[in-house]
Amino acid sequence: MHAHDAGQIARISCGHCNIKRHYKPAELREVVGNLTIEEVRRKARCQVCGKTEFMHAELIHAHGQELVTIRFRRLKEIRWERRVIWRDE
């Protein structure tokens, strides 16, 4: 059973910046693939400080008042960029 089907929420936080982000597991799976939460933690990078070594990730079950106050980061779009790199010969 996938975490999204179980009603879990992915919480990824930076211990350096003390910032927490909440994600829907189905959207996270679309971006990083079908990984465990530990593998997601290893791939995560803080968007504020850019560090990877202070990242924490966990799956939680939010209930009651906590569920109402959580703001989710939602996937807007996935954009693939094509860059041209030149070489002088």
C-alpha positions as a LaTeX table, in Angstrom:
\begin{tabular}{lrrr}
\hline
Residue & $x$ (\AA) & $y$ (\AA) & $z$ (\AA) \\
\hline
Met1 & 0.00 & 0.00 & 0.00 \\
His2 & 1.33 & 3.42 & $-0.93$ \\
Ala3 & 1.57 & 6.20 & 1.68 \\
His4 & $-0.97$ & 8.31 & $-0.22$ \\
Asp5 & $-3.54$ & 5.51 & $-0.07$ \\
Ala6 & $-2.94$ & 5.17 & 3.69 \\
Gly7 & $-3.68$ & 8.88 & 4.22 \\
Gln8 & $-0.13$ & 9.78 & 5.19 \\
Ile9 & 1.59 & 13.10 & 4.64 \\
Ala10 & 5.27 & 13.57 & 3.82 \\
Arg11 & 6.98 & 16.13 & 6.06 \\
Ile12 & 10.41 & 17.27 & 4.91 \\
Ser13 & 12.29 & 19.71 & 7.12 \\
Cys14 & 15.68 & 21.39 & 7.29 \\
Gly15 & 17.39 & 21.28 & 10.67 \\
His16 & 19.59 & 24.22 & 9.72 \\
Cys17 & 16.85 & 26.66 & 8.61 \\
Asn18 & 14.13 & 25.18 & 10.86 \\
Ile19 & 11.67 & 25.15 & 7.96 \\
Lys20 & 9.05 & 22.43 & 7.40 \\
Arg21 & 7.29 & 21.56 & 4.18 \\
His22 & 4.38 & 19.16 & 3.72 \\
Tyr23 & 3.77 & 17.20 & 0.54 \\
Lys24 & 1.18 & 14.80 & $-0.80$ \\
Pro25 & 3.02 & 11.47 & $-1.28$ \\
Ala26 & 1.46 & 10.88 & $-4.72$ \\
Glu27 & 2.90 & 14.16 & $-6.02$ \\
Leu28 & 6.29 & 13.47 & $-4.45$ \\
Arg29 & 6.32 & 10.05 & $-6.13$ \\
Glu30 & 5.65 & 11.73 & $-9.47$ \\
Val31 & 8.73 & 13.94 & $-9.06$ \\
Val32 & 11.31 & 11.64 & $-7.43$ \\
Gly33 & 9.93 & 8.22 & $-8.30$ \\
Asn34 & 8.75 & 5.37 & $-6.12$ \\
Leu35 & 11.30 & 5.71 & $-3.30$ \\
Thr36 & 11.20 & 5.07 & 0.41 \\
Ile37 & 11.02 & 8.09 & 2.71 \\
Glu38 & 14.66 & 7.52 & 3.70 \\
Glu39 & 15.74 & 7.69 & 0.05 \\
Val40 & 13.70 & 10.87 & $-0.37$ \\
Arg41 & 15.54 & 12.38 & 2.61 \\
Arg42 & 18.90 & 11.61 & 1.00 \\
Lys43 & 17.86 & 13.31 & $-2.26$ \\
Ala44 & 16.26 & 16.37 & $-0.62$ \\
Arg45 & 17.97 & 19.76 & $-0.68$ \\
Cys46 & 16.76 & 22.81 & 1.26 \\
Gln47 & 15.51 & 25.54 & $-1.05$ \\
Val48 & 16.45 & 28.23 & 1.49 \\
Cys49 & 20.04 & 27.34 & 2.46 \\
Gly50 & 20.83 & 24.77 & $-0.24$ \\
Lys51 & 22.25 & 22.22 & 2.23 \\
Thr52 & 21.51 & 18.49 & 2.11 \\
Glu53 & 23.11 & 17.25 & 5.33 \\
Phe54 & 20.49 & 18.73 & 7.71 \\
Met55 & 17.41 & 17.35 & 5.92 \\
His56 & 14.85 & 15.19 & 7.72 \\
Ala57 & 11.92 & 13.37 & 6.13 \\
Glu58 & 9.08 & 11.44 & 7.70 \\
Leu59 & 5.61 & 10.15 & 6.92 \\
Ile60 & 2.98 & 11.32 & 9.38 \\
His61 & $-0.71$ & 10.85 & 10.03 \\
Ala62 & $-2.23$ & 14.26 & 10.74 \\
His63 & $-5.42$ & 14.40 & 12.78 \\
Gly64 & $-7.93$ & 17.04 & 13.78 \\
Gln65 & $-6.62$ & 20.56 & 14.24 \\
Glu66 & $-3.17$ & 19.72 & 12.87 \\
Leu67 & $-4.69$ & 18.60 & 9.56 \\
Val68 & $-6.59$ & 21.89 & 9.20 \\
Thr69 & $-3.48$ & 24.05 & 9.77 \\
Ile70 & $-1.10$ & 22.21 & 7.40 \\
Arg71 & $-0.21$ & 24.06 & 4.21 \\
Phe72 & 0.82 & 21.71 & 1.41 \\
Arg73 & 3.36 & 22.36 & $-1.31$ \\
Arg74 & 1.50 & 21.29 & $-4.41$ \\
Leu75 & 3.00 & 20.27 & $-7.72$ \\
Lys76 & 2.23 & 22.94 & $-10.30$ \\
Glu77 & 4.16 & 21.62 & $-13.29$ \\
Ile78 & 7.21 & 19.65 & $-14.29$ \\
Arg79 & 9.24 & 21.54 & $-16.84$ \\
Trp80 & 12.06 & 19.95 & $-18.81$ \\
Glu81 & 14.56 & 22.49 & $-20.08$ \\
Arg82 & 16.75 & 22.05 & $-23.09$ \\
Arg83 & 20.10 & 23.80 & $-22.84$ \\
Val84 & 22.58 & 24.28 & $-25.63$ \\
Ile85 & 26.26 & 23.96 & $-24.69$ \\
Trp86 & 28.87 & 25.04 & $-27.19$ \\
Arg87 & 32.43 & 23.83 & $-27.58$ \\
Asp88 & 35.17 & 25.69 & $-29.44$ \\
Glu89 & 37.38 & 23.60 & $-31.72$ \\
\hline
\end{tabular}
